[in-house]
Amino acid sequence: MIPCECSMVESVGENVIALKEGDLVIPTYLGECGECENCRSGKTNLCLEHPLTLNGLMLDGTSRMSIRGQRLYHLFSCSTWAGYMVVNANYLVKIDSRIALSEASFLSCGFSTGYGAAWKEAKVEKGSSVAVLGLGAVGLGVCMVKEYDMYIEFKMLQT
Ligand SMILES: [Zn+2]
């Protein structure tokens, strides 16, 4: 996944009730309605109503960005590399406002990828041996899974 940054909500549309100006959010490529079969299953985060979009447009087929009258395309539902973005509220995760922006960005893509890979995909169990190559956001996410006791041995690998 391409990095998702932590962002602050500047304004909300008239139908948005779960977010307000000033909220800290993390944009995600995969939206969540909380009501469809997949969202309620607890087994997947592939929402049937708010999927990953690859056409550069919002779900209604429009783009909310342009430059000199020419349409610009959103990057994967949320355009996280833009200074400002318009995004469907279902593609945002509200986070605790006490978290510093610089630290909150760490929680977005990399950390959740490592955490989810170890917990949900690999289903690492207590007592398993896990090799974590690199302790960036993904590697630290793997180490935070609570379902197993983590013994970390640091070794320098030289090629
Ligand atoms: Zn859903």
Tab-separated table of N, CA and C and ligand atoms in Angstrom, residues 32-36 38-39 47-50, ligand 1:
chain	number	residue	atom	x	y	z
A	32	GLU	N	-15.615	1.513	4.552
A	32	GLU	CA	-16.379	0.611	5.410
A	32	GLU	C	-17.736	1.225	5.679
A	33	CYS	N	-18.783	0.466	5.387
A	33	CYS	CA	-20.132	0.955	5.667
A	33	CYS	C	-20.604	0.484	7.034
A	34	GLY	N	-20.046	-0.633	7.493
A	34	GLY	CA	-20.446	-1.185	8.782
A	34	GLY	C	-21.736	-1.975	8.736
A	35	GLU	N	-22.368	-2.027	7.575
A	35	GLU	CA	-23.683	-2.671	7.488
A	35	GLU	C	-23.769	-3.811	6.482
A	36	CYS	N	-22.873	-3.847	5.503
A	36	CYS	CA	-22.989	-4.890	4.471
A	36	CYS	C	-22.535	-6.243	5.048
A	38	ASN	N	-20.069	-8.191	4.324
A	38	ASN	CA	-18.642	-8.275	4.642
A	38	ASN	C	-18.276	-7.473	5.884
A	39	CYS	N	-18.785	-6.267	6.003
A	39	CYS	CA	-18.457	-5.444	7.174
A	39	CYS	C	-18.933	-6.109	8.468
A	47	CYS	N	-15.341	-4.060	2.089
A	47	CYS	CA	-16.729	-3.598	2.098
A	47	CYS	C	-17.327	-3.708	0.699
A	48	LEU	N	-18.553	-4.179	0.652
A	48	LEU	CA	-19.225	-4.335	-0.629
A	48	LEU	C	-19.750	-3.000	-1.155
A	49	GLU	N	-19.968	-2.037	-0.281
A	49	GLU	CA	-20.513	-0.743	-0.682
A	49	GLU	C	-19.441	0.293	-0.991
A	50	HIS	N	-18.276	0.165	-0.376
A	50	HIS	CA	-17.205	1.146	-0.540
A	50	HIS	C	-15.894	0.446	-0.869
B	1	ZN	ZN	-19.645	-2.582	4.091
